[in-house]
Short mmCIF file of C-alpha atoms and ligand atoms in Angstrom, two decimals:
data_model
loop_
_atom_site.label_atom_id
_atom_site.label_comp_id
_atom_site.label_asym_id
_atom_site.label_seq_id
_atom_site.Cartn_x
_atom_site.Cartn_y
_atom_site.Cartn_z
CA UNK Q 1433 -28.80 -23.69 -9.87
CA UNK Q 1434 -29.46 -25.82 -6.77
CA UNK Q 1435 -27.09 -25.62 -3.81
CA UNK Q 1436 -25.65 -29.12 -4.27
CA UNK Q 1437 -25.11 -28.63 -8.02
CA UNK Q 1438 -23.39 -25.29 -7.35
CA UNK Q 1439 -21.12 -26.92 -4.75
CA UNK Q 1440 -20.17 -29.68 -7.19
CA UNK Q 1441 -19.37 -27.15 -9.89
CA UNK Q 1442 -17.28 -25.09 -7.45
CA UNK Q 1443 -15.38 -28.23 -6.52
CA UNK Q 1444 -14.71 -29.10 -10.16
CA UNK Q 1445 -13.57 -25.55 -10.84
CA UNK Q 1446 -11.26 -25.62 -7.86
CA UNK Q 1447 -9.71 -28.93 -8.97
CA UNK Q 1448 -9.10 -27.41 -12.38
CA UNK Q 1449 -7.40 -24.42 -10.76
CA UNK Q 1450 -5.24 -26.72 -8.65
CA UNK Q 1451 -4.13 -28.48 -11.84
CA UNK Q 1452 -3.45 -25.26 -13.69
CA UNK Q 1453 -1.38 -23.94 -10.79
CA UNK Q 1454 0.57 -27.17 -10.52
CA UNK Q 1455 1.34 -27.04 -14.25
CA UNK Q 1456 2.84 -23.60 -13.62
CA UNK Q 1457 4.88 -24.58 -10.59
CA UNK Q 1458 2.60 -23.72 -7.64
CA UNK Q 1459 0.78 -25.87 -5.11
CA UNK Q 1460 -2.60 -24.25 -4.52
CA UNK Q 1461 -3.96 -24.74 -1.00
CA UNK Q 1462 -7.67 -24.71 -0.23
CA UNK Q 1463 -7.16 -21.76 2.10
CA UNK Q 1464 -9.05 -18.84 0.58
CA UNK Q 1465 -7.58 -15.62 1.95
CA UNK Q 1466 -9.81 -13.14 0.21
CA UNK Q 1467 -12.16 -12.48 -2.64
CA UNK Q 1468 -13.07 -9.58 -4.87
CA UNK Q 1469 -15.73 -8.84 -7.44
CA UNK Q 1470 -14.33 -11.28 -10.04
CA UNK Q 1471 -11.48 -12.86 -8.14
CA UNK Q 1472 -10.57 -15.27 -5.39
CA UNK Q 1473 -7.25 -15.20 -3.58
CA UNK Q 1474 -5.69 -18.42 -2.25
CA UNK Q 1475 -2.63 -19.30 -0.25
CA UNK Q 1476 -0.17 -21.28 -2.40
CA UNK Q 1477 3.38 -22.62 -2.29
CA UNK Q 1478 6.08 -22.19 -4.90
CA UNK Q 1479 7.71 -25.48 -5.87
CA UNK Q 1480 11.51 -25.89 -5.87
CA UNK Q 1481 11.41 -26.14 -9.61
CA UNK Q 1482 9.53 -22.83 -9.90
CA UNK Q 1483 12.01 -21.13 -7.58
CA UNK Q 1484 14.79 -22.46 -9.75
CA UNK Q 1485 13.22 -21.00 -12.89
CA UNK Q 1486 12.06 -17.65 -11.51
CA UNK Q 1487 14.93 -15.60 -10.01
CA UNK Q 1488 12.59 -12.72 -9.09
CA UNK Q 1489 10.49 -15.04 -6.96
CA UNK Q 1490 13.48 -16.90 -5.55
CA UNK Q 1491 15.32 -13.76 -4.42
CA UNK Q 1492 12.24 -12.34 -2.68
CA UNK Q 1493 11.23 -15.58 -0.95
CA UNK Q 1494 14.82 -16.24 0.13
CA UNK Q 1495 14.62 -13.05 2.20
CA UNK Q 1496 11.32 -14.15 3.70
CA UNK Q 1497 12.50 -17.69 4.47
CA UNK Q 1498 9.33 -19.36 3.25
CA UNK Q 1499 7.78 -20.45 -0.07
CA UNK Q 1500 4.30 -19.04 0.40
CA UNK Q 1501 2.60 -16.76 -2.11
CA UNK Q 1502 -0.92 -15.45 -2.66
CA UNK Q 1503 -2.50 -16.45 -5.97
CA UNK Q 1504 -5.26 -14.21 -7.23
CA UNK Q 1505 -7.45 -16.13 -9.66
CA UNK Q 1506 -9.62 -14.01 -11.92
CA UNK Q 1507 -12.42 -15.66 -13.74
CA UNK Q 1508 -12.05 -13.78 -17.03
CA UNK Q 1509 -14.77 -15.90 -18.65
CA UNK Q 1510 -17.30 -14.50 -16.16
CA UNK Q 1511 -15.97 -10.95 -15.81
CA UNK Q 1512 -17.20 -8.14 -18.07
CA UNK Q 1513 -15.12 -7.56 -21.18
CA UNK Q 1514 -14.11 -4.10 -19.94
CA UNK Q 1515 -12.66 -5.66 -16.80
CA UNK Q 1516 -10.61 -8.28 -18.68
CA UNK Q 1517 -9.48 -5.99 -21.45
CA UNK Q 1518 -8.94 -2.74 -19.59
CA UNK Q 1519 -8.71 -2.97 -15.80
CA UNK Q 1520 -6.90 -6.30 -15.46
CA UNK Q 1521 -4.10 -5.38 -17.91
CA UNK Q 1522 -3.76 -2.05 -16.08
CA UNK Q 1523 -3.52 -3.81 -12.73
CA UNK Q 1524 -0.76 -6.06 -14.08
CA UNK Q 1525 1.17 -3.25 -15.75
CA UNK Q 1526 0.91 -1.06 -12.63
CA UNK Q 1527 2.22 -3.88 -10.45
CA UNK Q 1528 5.07 -4.42 -12.90
CA UNK Q 1529 5.86 -0.70 -12.96
CA UNK Q 1530 5.98 -0.48 -9.15
CA UNK Q 1531 8.19 -3.53 -8.72
CA UNK Q 1532 10.03 -3.39 -6.35
CA UNK Q 1533 9.37 -1.66 -3.05
CA UNK Q 1534 9.08 -3.19 0.37
CA UNK Q 1535 5.69 -1.54 0.99
CA UNK Q 1536 4.05 -2.42 -2.33
CA UNK Q 1537 2.74 -5.95 -2.90
CA UNK Q 1538 5.01 -7.66 -5.42
CA UNK Q 1539 3.72 -9.36 -8.54
CA UNK Q 1540 6.01 -12.31 -9.21
CA UNK Q 1541 4.42 -13.56 -12.40
CA UNK Q 1542 1.16 -14.17 -14.26
CA UNK Q 1543 -0.25 -16.98 -16.37
CA UNK Q 1544 -3.60 -17.35 -18.09
CA UNK Q 1545 -5.81 -19.44 -20.33
CA UNK Q 1546 -9.11 -18.75 -22.06
CA UNK Q 1547 -11.08 -18.96 -18.79
CA UNK Q 1548 -8.84 -17.55 -16.09
CA UNK Q 1549 -5.95 -15.26 -15.28
CA UNK Q 1550 -3.60 -16.02 -12.42
CA UNK Q 1551 -1.59 -13.36 -10.56
CA UNK Q 1552 1.15 -14.74 -8.33
CA UNK Q 1553 1.56 -12.15 -5.56
CA UNK Q 1554 3.65 -11.59 -2.49
CA UNK Q 1555 1.71 -12.89 0.50
CA UNK Q 1556 0.50 -10.38 3.08
CA UNK Q 1557 -0.92 -12.78 5.63
CA UNK Q 1558 -2.01 -10.50 8.45
CA UNK Q 1559 -5.16 -9.05 6.92
CA UNK Q 1560 -5.92 -5.47 6.02
CA UNK Q 1561 -5.53 -2.14 7.78
CA UNK Q 1562 -9.24 -1.85 8.54
CA UNK Q 1563 -9.21 -5.18 10.38
CA UNK Q 1564 -6.08 -4.09 12.22
CA UNK Q 1565 -7.58 -0.75 13.30
CA UNK Q 1566 -10.73 -2.53 14.49
CA UNK Q 1567 -8.87 -5.19 16.44
CA UNK Q 1568 -6.55 -2.66 18.12
CA UNK Q 1569 -9.56 -0.48 18.94
CA UNK Q 1570 -11.32 -3.47 20.57
CA UNK Q 1571 -8.18 -4.31 22.50
CA UNK Q 1572 -7.69 -0.74 23.74
CA UNK Q 1573 -11.43 -0.21 24.31
CA UNK Q 1574 -10.89 3.04 22.43
CA UNK Q 1575 -11.31 3.74 18.73
CA UNK Q 1576 -8.18 4.14 16.63
CA UNK Q 1577 -4.46 3.38 16.88
CA UNK Q 1578 -1.96 5.10 19.14
CA UNK Q 1579 -0.43 8.00 17.22
CA UNK Q 1580 3.02 6.38 17.42
CA UNK Q 1581 1.79 3.23 15.71
CA UNK Q 1582 -0.21 5.24 13.17
CA UNK Q 1583 2.92 7.27 12.38
CA UNK Q 1584 4.98 4.14 11.61
CA UNK Q 1585 2.29 2.72 9.34
CA UNK Q 1586 1.52 6.02 7.68
CA UNK Q 1587 5.19 6.58 6.87
CA UNK Q 1588 5.28 3.21 5.12
CA UNK Q 1589 2.15 4.12 3.20
CA UNK Q 1590 3.57 7.50 2.16
CA UNK Q 1591 6.77 5.76 1.08
CA UNK Q 1592 4.73 3.25 -1.01
CA UNK Q 1593 2.63 5.97 -2.64
CA UNK Q 1594 5.73 8.10 -3.34
CA UNK Q 1595 7.26 5.08 -5.05
CA UNK Q 1596 4.13 4.56 -7.18
CA UNK Q 1597 3.97 8.22 -8.19
CA UNK Q 1598 7.63 8.36 -9.03
CA UNK Q 1599 7.11 5.21 -11.15
CA UNK Q 1600 4.35 7.05 -13.04
CA UNK Q 1601 1.46 5.20 -11.39
CA UNK Q 1602 -1.53 6.67 -9.54
CA UNK Q 1603 -3.42 4.21 -7.37
CA UNK Q 1604 -6.89 5.84 -7.35
CA UNK Q 1605 -8.36 3.39 -4.82
CA UNK Q 1606 -6.38 4.07 -1.66
CA UNK Q 1607 -8.43 2.84 1.29
CA UNK Q 1608 -7.86 0.84 4.46
CA UNK Q 1609 -9.14 -2.39 2.86
CA UNK Q 1610 -6.47 -2.16 0.13
CA UNK Q 1611 -3.63 -1.80 2.59
CA UNK Q 1612 -2.41 -5.18 3.79
CA UNK Q 1613 -0.01 -6.24 6.53
CA UNK Q 1614 2.47 -9.09 6.27
CA UNK Q 1615 3.59 -11.51 8.97
CA UNK Q 1616 6.28 -9.04 10.11
CA UNK Q 1617 3.69 -6.28 10.43
CA UNK Q 1618 5.03 -4.46 7.37
CA UNK Q 1619 2.53 -2.50 5.33
CA UNK Q 1620 1.89 -3.65 1.74
CA UNK Q 1621 -0.09 -1.50 -0.65
CA UNK Q 1622 -2.30 -3.70 -2.84
CA UNK Q 1623 -5.22 -3.83 -5.28
CA UNK Q 1624 -4.06 -1.83 -8.28
CA UNK Q 1625 -7.32 -2.64 -10.11
CA UNK Q 1626 -8.08 1.07 -10.65
CA UNK Q 1627 -4.50 2.23 -11.01
CA UNK Q 1628 -3.45 4.16 -14.08
CA UNK Q 1629 -0.43 5.83 -15.57
CA UNK Q 1630 -0.13 9.39 -14.33
CA UNK Q 1631 1.21 10.31 -17.77
CA UNK Q 1632 2.23 13.83 -18.52
CA UNK Q 1633 2.82 16.11 -15.59
CA UNK Q 1634 -0.39 18.10 -15.97
CA UNK Q 1635 -2.66 15.60 -17.68
CA UNK Q 1636 -6.00 15.09 -16.00
CA UNK Q 1637 -8.13 11.99 -15.53
CA UNK Q 1638 -11.89 11.74 -15.63
CA UNK Q 1639 -12.93 8.24 -14.51
CA UNK Q 1640 -14.62 7.84 -11.14
CA UNK Q 1641 -12.73 5.19 -9.18
CA UNK Q 1642 -12.64 3.95 -5.63
CA UNK Q 1643 -14.98 4.23 -2.66
CA UNK Q 1644 -16.98 7.38 -1.99
CA UNK Q 1645 -15.69 7.71 1.59
CA UNK Q 1646 -12.09 8.00 0.34
CA UNK Q 1647 -12.80 9.87 -2.88
CA UNK Q 1648 -11.54 13.39 -3.44
CA UNK Q 1649 -14.16 16.16 -3.80
CA UNK Q 1650 -13.11 17.07 -7.34
CA UNK Q 1651 -13.93 13.50 -8.44
CA UNK Q 1652 -17.31 13.59 -6.67
CA UNK Q 1653 -17.97 16.82 -8.54
CA UNK Q 1654 -17.20 14.96 -11.81
CA UNK Q 1655 -14.40 17.37 -12.62
CA UNK Q 1656 -11.26 16.37 -14.47
CA UNK Q 1657 -8.72 15.56 -11.82
CA UNK Q 1658 -5.05 15.04 -11.18
CA UNK Q 1659 -4.55 11.44 -9.99
CA UNK Q 1660 -1.65 12.23 -7.66
CA UNK Q 1661 -3.59 14.97 -5.89
CA UNK Q 1662 -6.63 12.68 -5.59
CA UNK Q 1663 -4.38 10.04 -3.94
CA UNK Q 1664 -3.26 12.71 -1.44
CA UNK Q 1665 -6.87 13.31 -0.36
CA UNK Q 1666 -7.31 9.55 0.23
CA UNK Q 1667 -4.13 9.55 2.34
CA UNK Q 1668 -5.74 12.20 4.58
CA UNK Q 1669 -8.85 10.03 5.00
CA UNK Q 1670 -6.70 6.98 5.83
CA UNK Q 1671 -4.67 8.87 8.44
CA UNK Q 1672 -7.88 10.14 10.03
CA UNK Q 1673 -9.25 6.56 10.09
CA UNK Q 1674 -6.03 5.29 11.68
CA UNK Q 1675 -6.01 7.73 14.58
CA UNK Q 1676 -9.76 7.95 15.25
CA UNK Q 1677 -11.08 4.55 14.14
CA UNK Q 1678 -13.71 6.40 12.09
CA UNK Q 1679 -14.17 7.95 8.68
CA UNK Q 1680 -14.26 11.75 8.67
CA UNK Q 1681 -17.09 12.06 6.14
CA UNK Q 1682 -19.75 9.41 5.89
CA UNK Q 1683 -22.64 9.86 3.52
CA UNK Q 1684 -23.92 7.77 0.64
CA UNK Q 1685 -25.08 10.68 -1.48
CA UNK Q 1686 -22.21 12.54 -3.17
CA UNK Q 1687 -23.84 15.97 -2.72
CA UNK Q 1688 -24.26 15.42 1.05
CA UNK Q 1689 -20.72 14.12 1.18
CA UNK Q 1690 -19.51 17.33 -0.48
CA UNK Q 1691 -21.40 19.34 2.09
CA UNK Q 1692 -19.55 17.53 4.91
CA UNK Q 1693 -16.23 17.95 3.12
CA UNK Q 1694 -16.74 21.70 2.88
CA UNK Q 1695 -17.28 21.82 6.65
CA UNK Q 1696 -13.99 19.96 7.18
CA UNK Q 1697 -13.08 17.13 9.56
CA UNK Q 1698 -13.81 17.28 13.28
CA UNK Q 1699 -11.32 15.91 15.79
CA UNK Q 1700 -11.76 14.22 19.13
CA UNK Q 1701 -10.16 15.81 22.19
CA UNK Q 1702 -6.74 14.39 22.92
CA UNK Q 1703 -5.53 14.10 19.34
CA UNK Q 1704 -2.25 15.98 18.92
CA UNK Q 1705 -2.49 19.34 17.14
CA UNK Q 1706 0.34 18.24 14.82
CA UNK Q 1707 -1.65 15.24 13.63
CA UNK Q 1708 -4.74 17.39 13.14
CA UNK Q 1709 -2.66 19.84 11.13
CA UNK Q 1710 -1.33 17.10 8.85
CA UNK Q 1711 -4.82 15.72 8.23
CA UNK Q 1712 -6.14 19.22 7.45
CA UNK Q 1713 -3.20 19.77 5.10
CA UNK Q 1714 -4.21 16.68 3.11
CA UNK Q 1715 -7.98 17.22 3.25
CA UNK Q 1716 -7.91 20.52 1.40
CA UNK Q 1717 -10.82 20.98 -0.99
CA UNK Q 1718 -8.61 22.67 -3.56
CA UNK Q 1719 -6.37 19.89 -4.96
CA UNK Q 1720 -3.41 22.19 -5.44
CA UNK Q 1721 -3.63 23.41 -1.83
CA UNK Q 1722 -2.97 19.88 -0.51
CA UNK Q 1723 0.40 19.05 0.99
CA UNK Q 1724 2.51 17.07 -1.45
CA UNK Q 1725 4.29 13.87 -0.45
CA UNK Q 1726 7.54 15.64 0.27
CA UNK Q 1727 5.74 18.04 2.59
CA UNK Q 1728 3.92 15.17 4.26
CA UNK Q 1729 7.22 13.41 4.95
CA UNK Q 1730 8.70 16.65 6.30
CA UNK Q 1731 5.66 17.49 8.44
CA UNK Q 1732 6.43 17.92 12.14
CA UNK Q 1733 4.10 15.02 13.07
CA UNK Q 1734 6.27 12.73 10.94
CA UNK Q 1735 9.58 14.00 12.24
CA UNK Q 1736 10.15 11.46 15.05
CA UNK Q 1737 10.14 8.66 12.49
CA UNK Q 1738 12.23 10.41 9.85
CA UNK Q 1739 14.67 11.35 12.61
CA UNK Q 1740 14.85 7.79 13.97
CA UNK Q 1741 15.47 6.43 10.51
CA UNK Q 1742 18.14 8.94 9.69
CA UNK Q 1743 19.96 8.29 12.97
CA UNK Q 1744 19.85 4.56 12.26
CA UNK Q 1745 21.33 5.14 8.83
CA UNK Q 1746 24.04 7.31 10.32
CA UNK Q 1747 24.91 4.92 13.11
CA UNK Q 1748 25.08 1.96 10.72
CA UNK Q 1749 27.44 3.73 8.31
CA UNK Q 1750 31.13 3.07 9.11
CA UNK Q 1751 32.27 6.71 9.11
CA UNK Q 1752 29.55 7.93 11.39
CA UNK Q 1753 29.75 5.18 13.98
CA UNK Q 1754 32.44 6.85 16.08
CA UNK Q 1755 31.12 10.34 15.71
CA UNK Q 1756 27.40 10.65 16.38
CA UNK Q 1757 25.70 13.87 15.47
CA UNK Q 1758 24.83 15.82 18.62
CA UNK Q 1759 21.28 16.30 17.41
CA UNK Q 1760 20.77 12.64 16.60
CA UNK Q 1761 21.38 10.86 19.87
CA UNK Q 1762 17.91 9.63 20.75
CA UNK Q 1763 17.58 5.93 21.47
CA UNK Q 1764 16.21 3.93 18.59
CA UNK Q 1765 14.96 1.04 20.61
CA UNK Q 1766 11.45 1.23 19.20
CA UNK Q 1767 12.55 0.35 15.67
CA UNK Q 1768 13.38 -3.16 14.62
CA UNK Q 1769 15.58 -3.81 11.61
CA UNK Q 1770 12.58 -4.80 9.49
CA UNK Q 1771 10.85 -1.56 10.36
CA UNK Q 1772 13.94 0.45 9.59
CA UNK Q 1773 14.31 -1.24 6.21
CA UNK Q 1774 10.69 -0.53 5.54
CA UNK Q 1775 11.06 3.11 6.45
CA UNK Q 1776 13.91 3.33 4.01
CA UNK Q 1777 11.75 1.65 1.41
CA UNK Q 1778 14.53 -0.88 0.92
CA UNK Q 1779 13.92 -4.37 -0.24
CA UNK Q 1780 15.23 -7.31 1.78
CA UNK Q 1781 17.09 -8.21 -1.38
CA UNK Q 1782 20.35 -6.30 -1.26
CA UNK Q 1783 20.70 -6.33 -5.04
CA UNK Q 1784 17.66 -4.10 -5.37
CA UNK Q 1785 18.19 -0.35 -5.36
CA UNK Q 1786 16.77 1.49 -2.39
CA UNK Q 1787 14.03 3.96 -3.11
CA UNK Q 1788 14.14 5.35 0.40
CA UNK Q 1789 15.34 8.82 -0.30
CA UNK Q 1790 12.38 10.48 1.40
CA UNK Q 1791 13.78 10.40 4.93
CA UNK Q 1792 17.23 11.40 3.79
CA UNK Q 1793 16.02 14.49 1.99
CA UNK Q 1794 13.72 15.44 4.84
CA UNK Q 1795 16.38 15.03 7.47
CA UNK Q 1796 19.08 16.82 5.55
CA UNK Q 1797 16.76 19.79 5.56
CA UNK Q 1798 15.87 19.39 9.25
CA UNK Q 1799 19.15 18.24 10.77
CA UNK Q 1800 21.99 20.55 9.62
CA UNK Q 1801 24.63 18.98 11.86
CA UNK Q 1802 23.98 15.67 10.16
CA UNK Q 1803 24.35 17.37 6.82
CA UNK Q 1804 27.98 18.34 7.36
CA UNK Q 1805 28.86 15.13 9.10
CA UNK Q 1806 27.38 12.66 6.67
CA UNK Q 1807 27.91 14.12 3.23
CA UNK Q 1808 29.79 11.05 2.08
CA UNK Q 1809 27.40 8.46 3.46
CA UNK Q 1810 24.39 10.23 2.06
CA UNK Q 1811 25.90 10.57 -1.38
CA UNK Q 1812 25.61 6.79 -1.63
CA UNK Q 1813 21.79 7.00 -1.48
CA UNK Q 1814 19.70 7.69 -4.54
CA UNK Q 1815 18.08 11.09 -4.67
N1 LIG I 451 -1.14 -10.41 -1.72
C1 LIG I 451 -2.14 -10.71 -0.91
N2 LIG I 451 -1.89 -11.32 0.28
C2 LIG I 451 -2.91 -11.64 1.11
N3 LIG I 451 -4.20 -11.38 0.86
C3 LIG I 451 -4.51 -10.78 -0.30
C4 LIG I 451 -3.50 -10.41 -1.23
N4 LIG I 451 -4.09 -9.82 -2.29
C5 LIG I 451 -5.41 -9.81 -2.02
N5 LIG I 451 -5.67 -10.38 -0.83
C6 LIG I 451 -6.99 -10.54 -0.20
O1 LIG I 451 -7.96 -10.77 -1.20
C7 LIG I 451 -8.93 -9.73 -1.20
C8 LIG I 451 -9.32 -9.40 -2.63
O2 LIG I 451 -8.17 -8.99 -3.34
P1 LIG I 451 -8.17 -7.69 -4.25
O3 LIG I 451 -8.67 -6.55 -3.45
O4 LIG I 451 -6.86 -7.55 -4.91
O5 LIG I 451 -9.23 -8.15 -5.31
P2 LIG I 451 -10.25 -7.29 -6.14
O6 LIG I 451 -10.91 -8.22 -7.09
O7 LIG I 451 -9.55 -6.13 -6.73
O8 LIG I 451 -11.23 -6.83 -5.00
P3 LIG I 451 -12.34 -5.71 -5.06
O9 LIG I 451 -13.37 -6.22 -6.01
O10 LIG I 451 -12.80 -5.68 -3.62
O11 LIG I 451 -11.64 -4.47 -5.51
C9 LIG I 451 -8.30 -8.57 -0.46
O12 LIG I 451 -9.25 -7.79 0.18
C10 LIG I 451 -7.39 -9.28 0.53
O13 LIG I 451 -8.13 -9.65 1.67
#
């Protein structure tokens, strides 16, 4: 098809999409914020009428004080049947199963016709983690994020993945490009296109998913694998990318990649030994030897953040305000309220149960004086 004919067709298609969105209560803007293999993602606005009819959407956007959403439009007529019948339904059911956590992109609703499917998603307007790492690296004239910043983001990611796993979902495509940031700088895990139910505790998966650079060795070796343990490997790669600005193993050929993996990651001088230890703990060749999420959250590199969060929870609870724990008196000036909520995994909607038990459990183990002092406050949190 000639260029001008293609442009005309694109324009007609877009006008049709605008109409279909309007019929469903959204004003589609022409601002394209991303695209995937069979999808385009646009900025859109929820109408008053839509907000009135969709309490899930209304309660979330009320907290954000805007009406913007991201609409992912999938051209099901053009996509392979397997995509429309297998992966897309899985993406939708995984997003529904992981609703609602502050660090997982929210799916507000879907609508479809014979040609397209529409996913109305929470907007994460500040791009992805890869772009963020690259822009910070340029700014610092040094590859990678400061460890303090990496710690804050990584905690949010661990909290999001823990929420997915406890909801029975394995992501299977964890990578920097699938981790988005919103306008408050909060991390939002997205793209559940390869996600699956983790099913029975010991059931194994066999499909190859994701990008080679983030893929666990057992998958590259075409073995049956445990999805949760494979996600843990990807977390190790992401943490390495955050603090070094590079990928630890980079090879196109799986067998060469495996060779590099067996040698293990190398670290630049200046990286803290604690961070190196955490990365090594995740990048274990044997899946069962990898740290689990609880161990990651309790790792000494993570402690400053778990500690800060726990102290914030203590100081904001009425009983503890007058009686601070002697071991929890560090200033918390580096954490804003939004960050603290995120660390807790809480939603901005107070009616939603908090899933942020990670820090509480970690700190109760690490901070005995807090344990005796705050029994009552902590009992209020889900475990
Ligand atoms: N909720 C969102 N907020 C802002 N941008 C988004 C959102 N969801 C997706 N995007 C943007 O759109 C791009 C494509 O979205 P997504 O990764 O979900 O689609 P995909 O079809 O699964 O992509 P791929 O084929 O690369 O796996 C993302 O890389 C991101 O830049």
